[in-house]
Coordinates of C-alpha atoms in Angstrom, one line a residue:
Chain A
X650 CA 119.8 117.5 104.2
X651 CA 120.5 114.0 105.7
X652 CA 124.1 113.1 104.9
X653 CA 124.6 110.1 102.7
X654 CA 126.8 107.2 103.8
X655 CA 128.5 104.6 101.6
X656 CA 128.6 101.8 101.4
X657 CA 125.1 100.8 102.7
X658 CA 126.5 97.5 103.9
X659 CA 129.8 95.7 104.1
X660 CA 130.9 92.2 105.3
X661 CA 134.4 91.7 106.4
X662 CA 136.5 88.9 107.8
X663 CA 138.3 89.4 111.0
X664 CA 141.5 91.3 110.5
X665 CA 140.4 93.1 107.3
X666 CA 140.1 96.9 107.0
X667 CA 137.1 99.0 106.0
X668 CA 136.3 102.6 105.1
X669 CA 132.9 104.2 105.6
X670 CA 132.2 107.5 103.9
X671 CA 129.8 110.3 104.9
X672 CA 128.9 113.1 102.5
X673 CA 126.9 116.2 103.0
X674 CA 125.4 118.7 100.6
X675 CA 125.9 121.5 103.2
X676 CA 128.9 123.2 104.6
X677 CA 129.8 121.5 107.9
X678 CA 131.0 122.6 111.3
X679 CA 131.5 119.1 112.8
X680 CA 131.0 115.5 112.1
X681 CA 130.1 112.9 114.8
X682 CA 130.4 109.1 114.4
X683 CA 128.3 106.6 116.3
X684 CA 128.0 102.8 116.4
X685 CA 124.7 101.0 117.1
X686 CA 124.6 97.3 117.8
X687 CA 121.4 95.4 117.1
X688 CA 118.7 96.2 119.7
X689 CA 120.9 98.7 121.5
X690 CA 121.3 102.5 121.6
X691 CA 123.8 104.4 119.4
X692 CA 127.1 104.8 121.2
X693 CA 129.5 107.8 120.5
X694 CA 132.8 107.0 118.8
X695 CA 134.3 110.4 118.1
X696 CA 133.7 114.0 117.0
X697 CA 135.7 115.9 114.4
X698 CA 135.6 119.7 114.3
X699 CA 136.1 122.0 111.3
X700 CA 139.8 122.1 110.6
X701 CA 140.4 118.7 108.9
X702 CA 142.0 117.0 111.8
X703 CA 142.1 113.3 112.0
X704 CA 141.1 111.5 115.2
X705 CA 141.2 108.0 116.4
X706 CA 141.4 105.6 119.2
X707 CA 142.5 102.0 119.1
X708 CA 142.1 100.8 115.5
X709 CA 139.2 103.2 114.6
X710 CA 140.0 106.6 113.2
X711 CA 138.3 109.3 111.1
X712 CA 139.1 112.2 108.9
X713 CA 137.1 115.3 108.0
X714 CA 137.5 117.2 104.7
X715 CA 135.5 120.4 105.2
X716 CA 136.1 121.6 101.7
X717 CA 134.5 118.5 100.3
X718 CA 132.0 118.3 103.1
X719 CA 132.9 114.7 103.7
X720 CA 134.2 112.5 106.5
X721 CA 135.5 109.0 106.4
X722 CA 135.7 106.4 109.2
X723 CA 138.6 103.9 109.0
X724 CA 138.4 100.6 110.8
X725 CA 141.7 98.6 110.7
X726 CA 142.3 95.0 111.6
X727 CA 138.6 94.6 112.3
X728 CA 137.3 92.6 115.2
X729 CA 134.1 90.7 115.7
X730 CA 133.1 93.4 118.2
X731 CA 133.1 96.0 115.4
X732 CA 129.9 94.6 113.9
X733 CA 127.0 97.0 114.0
X734 CA 125.5 99.9 112.2
X735 CA 127.7 103.0 111.9
X736 CA 126.1 106.5 111.7
X737 CA 127.7 109.8 110.9
X738 CA 126.0 112.9 112.3
X739 CA 126.7 116.2 110.7
X740 CA 126.3 119.7 112.1
X741 CA 126.1 122.2 109.4
X742 CA 127.0 125.9 109.7
X743 CA 123.3 126.6 110.1
X744 CA 123.4 124.8 113.5
X745 CA 121.3 121.9 112.1
X746 CA 122.3 118.4 113.0
X747 CA 121.3 115.3 111.0
X748 CA 122.2 111.6 111.3
X749 CA 123.3 109.8 108.1
X750 CA 121.6 106.9 106.4
X751 CA 123.8 104.3 108.2
X752 CA 126.2 101.6 107.2
X753 CA 125.7 98.1 108.3
X754 CA 129.1 96.4 109.1
X755 CA 129.3 92.7 109.7
X756 CA 132.6 91.1 110.8
X757 CA 132.8 87.3 110.4
X758 CA 135.4 84.9 111.7
Chain B
X570 CA 126.8 107.1 137.2
X571 CA 123.4 106.4 135.9
X572 CA 123.0 107.0 132.2
X573 CA 119.9 108.3 130.4
X574 CA 116.8 106.5 131.7
X575 CA 113.8 105.9 129.6
X576 CA 110.5 104.2 130.3
X577 CA 108.7 102.2 129.3
X578 CA 111.1 100.0 127.4
X579 CA 108.3 98.4 125.4
X580 CA 104.7 99.6 124.8
X581 CA 102.0 97.9 122.8
X582 CA 98.8 99.9 122.4
X583 CA 95.9 100.2 120.1
X584 CA 95.3 102.9 117.5
X585 CA 93.7 105.9 119.1
X586 CA 95.1 105.5 122.5
X587 CA 97.4 108.0 124.2
X588 CA 101.0 107.1 124.7
X589 CA 103.4 108.8 127.1
X590 CA 107.2 108.1 127.0
X591 CA 109.4 109.3 129.7
X592 CA 113.0 110.3 130.0
X593 CA 115.5 111.2 132.8
X594 CA 118.6 112.8 131.4
X595 CA 122.1 112.5 132.9
X596 CA 122.4 114.9 135.8
X597 CA 124.2 118.1 134.8
X598 CA 123.4 117.8 131.2
X599 CA 121.6 120.9 129.9
X600 CA 120.5 119.5 126.5
X601 CA 117.9 116.8 125.8
X602 CA 116.9 115.3 122.5
X603 CA 114.0 113.0 121.4
X604 CA 114.8 110.9 118.4
X605 CA 112.6 108.4 116.5
X606 CA 114.2 105.4 114.7
X607 CA 112.6 103.4 111.9
X608 CA 114.0 101.2 109.2
X609 CA 112.6 103.5 106.5
X610 CA 113.6 106.9 107.9
X611 CA 116.6 106.1 110.1
X612 CA 117.2 108.4 113.1
X613 CA 115.1 111.5 113.0
X614 CA 115.3 114.3 115.5
X615 CA 111.8 115.1 116.9
X616 CA 112.7 117.9 119.4
X617 CA 115.7 119.4 121.1
X618 CA 115.6 121.2 124.5
X619 CA 118.3 123.4 125.9
X620 CA 118.0 124.4 129.6
X621 CA 114.4 123.0 129.5
X622 CA 113.4 125.3 126.6
X623 CA 112.4 123.8 123.2
X624 CA 115.0 125.0 120.7
X625 CA 114.1 123.0 117.6
X626 CA 110.8 121.2 117.3
X627 CA 110.7 121.1 113.5
X628 CA 110.9 117.3 113.5
X629 CA 107.7 116.9 115.5
X630 CA 105.4 115.1 112.9
X631 CA 102.1 116.8 113.6
X632 CA 99.8 118.1 116.4
X633 CA 99.4 114.6 117.7
X634 CA 102.9 114.7 119.1
X635 CA 103.9 116.9 122.1
X636 CA 106.9 117.1 124.3
X637 CA 107.5 118.8 127.6
X638 CA 110.5 119.3 129.9
X639 CA 109.1 120.7 133.2
X640 CA 112.5 120.6 134.9
X641 CA 116.1 119.6 134.2
X642 CA 115.6 116.0 135.2
X643 CA 112.5 114.9 133.4
X644 CA 110.9 115.0 129.9
X645 CA 107.9 113.4 128.3
X646 CA 106.9 112.7 124.8
X647 CA 103.2 112.2 124.3
X648 CA 101.3 110.9 121.3
X649 CA 97.6 111.4 121.2
X650 CA 95.9 109.8 119.4
X651 CA 98.4 107.1 118.4
X652 CA 98.4 105.6 114.9
X653 CA 100.1 102.4 113.5
X654 CA 102.6 104.6 111.6
X655 CA 103.9 105.9 114.9
X656 CA 105.4 102.4 115.6
X657 CA 109.1 102.9 116.1
X658 CA 111.9 103.0 118.7
X659 CA 112.0 106.3 120.4
X660 CA 115.3 107.4 121.9
X661 CA 116.0 110.1 124.4
X662 CA 119.5 111.5 124.5
X663 CA 121.3 114.1 126.6
X664 CA 124.5 116.1 126.3
X665 CA 126.4 118.7 128.2
X666 CA 125.9 121.4 125.6
X667 CA 123.9 120.8 122.4
X668 CA 125.8 119.1 119.6
X669 CA 129.2 120.3 120.7
X670 CA 130.0 117.0 122.3
X671 CA 128.8 113.5 122.8
X672 CA 125.2 112.6 122.8
X673 CA 124.4 110.0 125.5
X674 CA 121.4 107.8 124.4
X675 CA 119.0 106.0 126.6
X676 CA 118.1 102.4 125.8
X677 CA 115.0 103.4 123.9
X678 CA 111.3 102.8 124.1
X679 CA 109.9 100.4 121.5
X680 CA 106.4 101.5 120.6
X681 CA 104.0 99.2 118.7
X682 CA 100.6 100.6 117.7
X683 CA 98.1 98.0 116.5

């Protein structure tokens, strides 16, 4: 029931864009996105509720396709500070919440 | 405002010893979560309290693990007896209301069982 993320790892140069995908086998009520820097705690980025709305702040945005039970996180014009591991968290309609497998993102100069 | 406070930050112990991890959630938050993070298994929910009552403890590995929340400002996770496979980072997180909003994580307790 753990959502699957892809890719597992990605390396970008500053200024490049990236997309991280999160896919669940269960019908979803909401999707959360978190970023965790090495040796630190996960930090909340955004939550998307059932309804397919797209959210974003700064150059990081996300979409939620409830029919496909998928969410995507979009990072545009990446900065060095974007490096870390990104986790999606999915709440299914059975009120169960699971974090995804994680995507390691490294931005290099 | 203070965030979620966990102690100890690091614990090294020997197999068979009792380990107690502590957590103080953000004031006003009514939900508290204990997570375990390892390279192999990622972030796993151990137990979730709402208004000090355990709602979901299906992630607690076995009888060696127990968690309590005696009041709204304090929770403990106890492992007795500890085993090397319990080595992990244990995070406590709190939220205003379950998974409906942001989870605020503490800095974690890194446990090493020799």
